[in-house]
PDB file of C-alpha atoms in Angstrom:
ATOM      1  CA  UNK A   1     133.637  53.019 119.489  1.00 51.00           C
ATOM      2  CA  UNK A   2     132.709  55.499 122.144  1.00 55.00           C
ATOM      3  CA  UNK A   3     131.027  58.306 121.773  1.00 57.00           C
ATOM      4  CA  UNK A   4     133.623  60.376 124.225  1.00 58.00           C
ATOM      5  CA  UNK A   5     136.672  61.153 121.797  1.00 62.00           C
ATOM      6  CA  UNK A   6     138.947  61.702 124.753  1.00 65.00           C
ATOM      7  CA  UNK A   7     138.679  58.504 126.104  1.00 69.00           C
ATOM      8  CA  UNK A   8     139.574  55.903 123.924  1.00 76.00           C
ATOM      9  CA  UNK A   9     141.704  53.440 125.469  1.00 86.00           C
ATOM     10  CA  UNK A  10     141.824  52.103 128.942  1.00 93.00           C
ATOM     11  CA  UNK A  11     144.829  54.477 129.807  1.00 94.00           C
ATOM     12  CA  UNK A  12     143.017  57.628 128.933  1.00 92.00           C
ATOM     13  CA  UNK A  13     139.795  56.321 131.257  1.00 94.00           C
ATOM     14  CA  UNK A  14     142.837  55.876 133.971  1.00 96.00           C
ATOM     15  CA  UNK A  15     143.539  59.944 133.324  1.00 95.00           C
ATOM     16  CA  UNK A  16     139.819  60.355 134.427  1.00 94.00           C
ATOM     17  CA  UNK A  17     140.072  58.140 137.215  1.00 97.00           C
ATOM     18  CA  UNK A  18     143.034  59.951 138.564  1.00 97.00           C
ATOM     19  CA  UNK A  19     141.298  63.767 137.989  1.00 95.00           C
ATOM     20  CA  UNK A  20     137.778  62.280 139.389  1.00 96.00           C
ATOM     21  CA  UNK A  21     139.767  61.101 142.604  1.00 96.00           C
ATOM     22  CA  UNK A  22     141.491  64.499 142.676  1.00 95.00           C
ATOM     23  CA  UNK A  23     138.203  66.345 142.174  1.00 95.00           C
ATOM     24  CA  UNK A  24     136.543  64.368 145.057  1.00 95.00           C
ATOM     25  CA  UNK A  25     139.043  64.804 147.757  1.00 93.00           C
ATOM     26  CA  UNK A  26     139.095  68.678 147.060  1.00 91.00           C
ATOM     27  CA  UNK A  27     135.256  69.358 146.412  1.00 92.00           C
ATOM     28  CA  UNK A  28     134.461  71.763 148.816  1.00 87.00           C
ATOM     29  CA  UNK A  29     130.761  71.182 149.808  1.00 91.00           C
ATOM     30  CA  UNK A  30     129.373  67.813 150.896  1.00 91.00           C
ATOM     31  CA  UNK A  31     127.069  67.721 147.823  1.00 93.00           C
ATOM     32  CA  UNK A  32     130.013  68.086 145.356  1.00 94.00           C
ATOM     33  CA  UNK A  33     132.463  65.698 147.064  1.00 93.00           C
ATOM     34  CA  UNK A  34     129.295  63.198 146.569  1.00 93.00           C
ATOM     35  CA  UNK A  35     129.104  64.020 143.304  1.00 94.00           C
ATOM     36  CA  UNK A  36     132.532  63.395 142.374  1.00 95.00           C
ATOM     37  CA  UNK A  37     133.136  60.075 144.793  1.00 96.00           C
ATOM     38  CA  UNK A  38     130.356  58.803 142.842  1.00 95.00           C
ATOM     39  CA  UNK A  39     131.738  60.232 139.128  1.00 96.00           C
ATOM     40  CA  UNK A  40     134.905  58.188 140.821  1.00 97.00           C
ATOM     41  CA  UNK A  41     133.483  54.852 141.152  1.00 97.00           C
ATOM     42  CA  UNK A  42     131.552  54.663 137.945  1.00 96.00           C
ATOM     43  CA  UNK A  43     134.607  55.442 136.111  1.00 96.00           C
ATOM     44  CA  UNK A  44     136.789  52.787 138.385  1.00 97.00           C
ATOM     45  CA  UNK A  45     133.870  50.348 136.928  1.00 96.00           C
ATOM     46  CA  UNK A  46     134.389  51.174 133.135  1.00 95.00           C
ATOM     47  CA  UNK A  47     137.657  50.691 133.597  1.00 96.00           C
ATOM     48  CA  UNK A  48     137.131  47.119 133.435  1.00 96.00           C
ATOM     49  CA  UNK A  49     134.694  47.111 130.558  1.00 93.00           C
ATOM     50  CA  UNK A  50     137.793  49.160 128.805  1.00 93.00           C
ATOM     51  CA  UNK A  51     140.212  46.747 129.662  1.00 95.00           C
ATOM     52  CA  UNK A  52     138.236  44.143 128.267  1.00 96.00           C
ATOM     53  CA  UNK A  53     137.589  45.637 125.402  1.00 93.00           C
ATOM     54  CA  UNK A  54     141.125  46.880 124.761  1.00 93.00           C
ATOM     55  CA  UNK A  55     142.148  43.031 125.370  1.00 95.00           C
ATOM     56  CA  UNK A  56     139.272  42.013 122.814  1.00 95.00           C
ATOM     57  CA  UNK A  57     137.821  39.821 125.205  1.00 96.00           C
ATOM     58  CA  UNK A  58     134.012  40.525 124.329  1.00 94.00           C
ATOM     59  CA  UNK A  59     131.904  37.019 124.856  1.00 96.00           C
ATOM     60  CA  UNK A  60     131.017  36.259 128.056  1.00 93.00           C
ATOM     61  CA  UNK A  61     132.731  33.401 128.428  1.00 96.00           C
ATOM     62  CA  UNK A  62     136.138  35.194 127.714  1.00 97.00           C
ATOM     63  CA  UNK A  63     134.973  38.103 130.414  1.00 96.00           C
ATOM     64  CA  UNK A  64     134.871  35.940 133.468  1.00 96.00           C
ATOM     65  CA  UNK A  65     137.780  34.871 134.431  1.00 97.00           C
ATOM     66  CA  UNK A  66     138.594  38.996 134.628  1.00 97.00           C
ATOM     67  CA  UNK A  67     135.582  39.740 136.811  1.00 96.00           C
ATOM     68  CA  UNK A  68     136.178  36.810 138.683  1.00 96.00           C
ATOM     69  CA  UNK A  69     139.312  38.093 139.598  1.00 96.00           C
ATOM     70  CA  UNK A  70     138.168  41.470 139.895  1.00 97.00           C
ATOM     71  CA  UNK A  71     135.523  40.454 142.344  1.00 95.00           C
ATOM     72  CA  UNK A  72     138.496  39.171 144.776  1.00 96.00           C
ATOM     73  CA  UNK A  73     139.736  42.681 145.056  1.00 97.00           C
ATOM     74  CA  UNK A  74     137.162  44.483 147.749  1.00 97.00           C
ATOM     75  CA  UNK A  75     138.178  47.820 146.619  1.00 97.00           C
ATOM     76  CA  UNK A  76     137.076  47.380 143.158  1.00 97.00           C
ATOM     77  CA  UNK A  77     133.670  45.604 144.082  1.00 96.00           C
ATOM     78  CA  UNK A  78     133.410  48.545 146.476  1.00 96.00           C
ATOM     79  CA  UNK A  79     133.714  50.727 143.111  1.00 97.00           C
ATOM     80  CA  UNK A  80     131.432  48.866 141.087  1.00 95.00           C
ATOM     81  CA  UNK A  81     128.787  48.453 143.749  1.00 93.00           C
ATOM     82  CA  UNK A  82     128.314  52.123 144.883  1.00 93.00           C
ATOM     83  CA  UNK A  83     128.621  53.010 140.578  1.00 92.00           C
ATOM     84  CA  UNK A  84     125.698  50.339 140.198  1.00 86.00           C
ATOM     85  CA  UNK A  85     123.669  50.342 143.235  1.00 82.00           C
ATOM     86  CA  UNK A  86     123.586  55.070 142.565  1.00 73.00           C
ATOM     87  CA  UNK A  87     122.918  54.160 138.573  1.00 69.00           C
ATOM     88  CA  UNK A  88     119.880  51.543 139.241  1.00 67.00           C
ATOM     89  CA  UNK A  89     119.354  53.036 142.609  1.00 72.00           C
ATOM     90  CA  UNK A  90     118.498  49.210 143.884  1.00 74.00           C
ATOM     91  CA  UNK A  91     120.886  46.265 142.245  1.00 74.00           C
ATOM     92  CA  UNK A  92     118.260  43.011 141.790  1.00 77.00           C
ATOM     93  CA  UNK A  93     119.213  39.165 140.620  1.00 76.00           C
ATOM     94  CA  UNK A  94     118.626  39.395 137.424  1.00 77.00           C
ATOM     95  CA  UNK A  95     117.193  35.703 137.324  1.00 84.00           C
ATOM     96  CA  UNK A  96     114.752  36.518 140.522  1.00 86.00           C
ATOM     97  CA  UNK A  97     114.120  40.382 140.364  1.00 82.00           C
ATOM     98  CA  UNK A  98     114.473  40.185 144.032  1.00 85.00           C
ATOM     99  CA  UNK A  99     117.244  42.926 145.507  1.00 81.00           C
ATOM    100  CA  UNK A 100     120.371  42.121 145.799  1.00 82.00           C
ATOM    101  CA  UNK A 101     122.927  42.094 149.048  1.00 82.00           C
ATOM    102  CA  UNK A 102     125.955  44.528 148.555  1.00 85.00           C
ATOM    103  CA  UNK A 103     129.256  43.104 149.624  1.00 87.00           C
ATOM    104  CA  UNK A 104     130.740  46.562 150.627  1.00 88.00           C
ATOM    105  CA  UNK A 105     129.121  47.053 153.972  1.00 88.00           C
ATOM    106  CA  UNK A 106     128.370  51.048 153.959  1.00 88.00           C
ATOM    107  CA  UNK A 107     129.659  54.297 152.567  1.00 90.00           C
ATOM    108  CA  UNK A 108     129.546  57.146 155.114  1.00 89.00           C
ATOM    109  CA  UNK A 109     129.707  61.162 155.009  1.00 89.00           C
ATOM    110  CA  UNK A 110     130.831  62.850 158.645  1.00 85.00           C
ATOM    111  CA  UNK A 111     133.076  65.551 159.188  1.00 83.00           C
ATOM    112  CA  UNK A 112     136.679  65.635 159.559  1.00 81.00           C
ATOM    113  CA  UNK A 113     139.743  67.606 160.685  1.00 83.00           C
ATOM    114  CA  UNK A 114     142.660  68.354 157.979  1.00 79.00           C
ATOM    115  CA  UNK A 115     145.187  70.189 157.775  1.00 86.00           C
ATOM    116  CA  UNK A 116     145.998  72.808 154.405  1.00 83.00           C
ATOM    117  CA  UNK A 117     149.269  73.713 153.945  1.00 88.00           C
ATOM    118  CA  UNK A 118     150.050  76.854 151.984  1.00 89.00           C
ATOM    119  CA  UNK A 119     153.184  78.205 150.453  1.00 91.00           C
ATOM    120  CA  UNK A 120     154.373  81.318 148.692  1.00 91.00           C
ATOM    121  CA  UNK A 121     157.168  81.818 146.060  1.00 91.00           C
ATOM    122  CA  UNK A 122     159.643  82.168 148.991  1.00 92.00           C
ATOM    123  CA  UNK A 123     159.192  78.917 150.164  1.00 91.00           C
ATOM    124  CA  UNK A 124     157.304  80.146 153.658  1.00 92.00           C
ATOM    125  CA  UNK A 125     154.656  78.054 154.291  1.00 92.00           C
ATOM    126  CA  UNK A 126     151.786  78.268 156.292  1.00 91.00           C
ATOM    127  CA  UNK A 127     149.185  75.607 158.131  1.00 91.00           C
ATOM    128  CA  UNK A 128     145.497  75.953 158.241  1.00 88.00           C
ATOM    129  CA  UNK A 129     143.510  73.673 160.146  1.00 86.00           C
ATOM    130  CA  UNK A 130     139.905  72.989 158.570  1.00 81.00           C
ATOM    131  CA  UNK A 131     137.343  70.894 159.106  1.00 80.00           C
ATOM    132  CA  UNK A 132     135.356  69.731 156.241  1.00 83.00           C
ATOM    133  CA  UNK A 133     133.378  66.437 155.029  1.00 83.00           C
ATOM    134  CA  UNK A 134     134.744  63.512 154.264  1.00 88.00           C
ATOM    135  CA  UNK A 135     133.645  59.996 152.643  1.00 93.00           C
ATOM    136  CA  UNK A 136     134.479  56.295 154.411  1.00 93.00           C
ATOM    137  CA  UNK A 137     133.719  53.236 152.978  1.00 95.00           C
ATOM    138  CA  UNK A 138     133.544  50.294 155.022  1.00 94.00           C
ATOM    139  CA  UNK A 139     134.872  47.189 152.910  1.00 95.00           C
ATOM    140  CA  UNK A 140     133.410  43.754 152.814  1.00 94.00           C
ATOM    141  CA  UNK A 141     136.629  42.397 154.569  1.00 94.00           C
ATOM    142  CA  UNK A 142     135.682  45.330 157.067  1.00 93.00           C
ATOM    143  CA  UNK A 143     138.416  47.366 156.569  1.00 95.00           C
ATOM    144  CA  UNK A 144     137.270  51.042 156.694  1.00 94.00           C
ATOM    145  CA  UNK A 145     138.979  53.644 153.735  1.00 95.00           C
ATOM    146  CA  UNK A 146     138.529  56.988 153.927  1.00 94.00           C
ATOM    147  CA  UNK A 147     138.066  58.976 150.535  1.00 95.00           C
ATOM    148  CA  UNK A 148     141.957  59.358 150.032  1.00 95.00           C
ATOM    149  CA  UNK A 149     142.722  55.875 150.960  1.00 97.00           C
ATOM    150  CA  UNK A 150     139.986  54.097 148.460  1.00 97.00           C
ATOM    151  CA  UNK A 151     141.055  56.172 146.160  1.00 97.00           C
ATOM    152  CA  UNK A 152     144.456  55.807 146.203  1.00 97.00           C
ATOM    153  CA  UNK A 153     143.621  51.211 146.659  1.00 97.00           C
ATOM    154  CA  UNK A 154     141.430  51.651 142.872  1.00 98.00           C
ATOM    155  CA  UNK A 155     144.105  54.158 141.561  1.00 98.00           C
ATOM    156  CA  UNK A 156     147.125  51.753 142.310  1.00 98.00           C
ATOM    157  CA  UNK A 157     145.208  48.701 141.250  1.00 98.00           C
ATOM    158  CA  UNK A 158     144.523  49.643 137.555  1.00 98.00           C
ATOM    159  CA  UNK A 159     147.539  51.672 137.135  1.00 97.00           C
ATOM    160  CA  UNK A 160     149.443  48.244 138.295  1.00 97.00           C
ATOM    161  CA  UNK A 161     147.203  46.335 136.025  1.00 97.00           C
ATOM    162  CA  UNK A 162     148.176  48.691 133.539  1.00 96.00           C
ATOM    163  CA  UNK A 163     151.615  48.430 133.196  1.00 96.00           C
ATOM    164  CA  UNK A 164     151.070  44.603 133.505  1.00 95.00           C
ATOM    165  CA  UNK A 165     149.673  44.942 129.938  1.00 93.00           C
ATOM    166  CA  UNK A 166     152.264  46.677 128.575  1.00 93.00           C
ATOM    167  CA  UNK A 167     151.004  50.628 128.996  1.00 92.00           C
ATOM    168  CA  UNK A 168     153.673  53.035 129.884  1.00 91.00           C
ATOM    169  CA  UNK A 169     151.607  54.460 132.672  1.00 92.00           C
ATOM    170  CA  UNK A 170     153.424  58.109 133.529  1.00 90.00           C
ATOM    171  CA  UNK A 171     152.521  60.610 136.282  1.00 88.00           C
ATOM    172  CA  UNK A 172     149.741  63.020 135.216  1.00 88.00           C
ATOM    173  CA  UNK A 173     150.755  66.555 134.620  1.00 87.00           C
ATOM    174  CA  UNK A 174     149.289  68.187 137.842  1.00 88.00           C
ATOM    175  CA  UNK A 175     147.974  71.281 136.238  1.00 88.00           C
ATOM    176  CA  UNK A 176     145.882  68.809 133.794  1.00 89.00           C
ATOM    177  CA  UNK A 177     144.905  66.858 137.583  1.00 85.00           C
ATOM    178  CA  UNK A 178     143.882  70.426 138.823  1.00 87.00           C
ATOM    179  CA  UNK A 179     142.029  71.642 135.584  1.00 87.00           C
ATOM    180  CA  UNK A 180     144.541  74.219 135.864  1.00 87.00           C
ATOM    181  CA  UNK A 181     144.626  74.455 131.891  1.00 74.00           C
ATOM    182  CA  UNK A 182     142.793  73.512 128.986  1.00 56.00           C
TER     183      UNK A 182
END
């Protein structure tokens, strides 16, 4: 049983997936967005150690056939690598001890241009332009994501696999996305 008592099923780690993604794109400060791209991927890993769990298959045996689909899907190894390779800070064979060679090919921080859009109760809106960092991973198929993008690829994966399992996967009140309430 976990020790978190809000997350006790694969579809309440998905909540957390979604409000880490949401936290990530708006951080503010390079440091935070970091932070929370990282928060991001090590919960898009548990997801599969939930989902395994909630499916009750626990030998090892019964667990590979998932990750060997899993590892077909380079957003998800993506996930799992940057959540691994930040938690052990180098991933090694664990037969040799010798470090390991990341599929995913980099993760990059530059700056970029984006547009905020503003409106009031009257319905007038208002666009800012702003330039502020942003994340890019580059793939192992080469295919380059920004933050949004990857996001979004691990977000529509699980919530797919989701409802493939017979949750009733529903969109997330925004305020509870926006820590608007408690």
């Amino acid at each position: 049983m976990p020790l978190n008592i809000h997350l006790l099923s694969p579809l309440s780690l998905f909540r957390k997936l979604e409000r880490e993604s949401y936290r990530a794109f708006h951080a503010n400060t390079p440091l935070h967005k970091a932070d929370h791209f990282f928060n991001f991927c090590v919960t898009a890993a548990s997801m599969r150690d939930y989902t395994l769990e909630h499916l009750n298959k626990t030998s090892k045996e019964e667990k590979q056939p998932y990750y060997d689909v899993w590892s077909k899907v380079p957003a998800l190894v993506a996930a799992a690598e940057i959540a691994n390779s930040s938690k052990h800070f180098v991933l090694r064979n664990r037969n040799t001890g010798r470090p390991t060679t990341n599929k995913t090919r980099a993760v990059k921080m530059k700056k970029s241009s984006f547009v905020e859009i503003y409106m009031n109760d009257a319905g007038d809106m208002k666009m800012v332009g702003v330039s502020r960092s942003e994340v890019s991973v580059i793939l192992s198929d080469g295919q380059i994501l920004e933050l949004y993008k990857f996001t979004h690829e691990v977000l529509k994966y699980w919530r797919d696999y989701l409802l493939s399992i017979g949750f009733v996967v529903r969109r997330q009140q925004f305020s509870r996305l926006a820590g608007l309430n408690a």
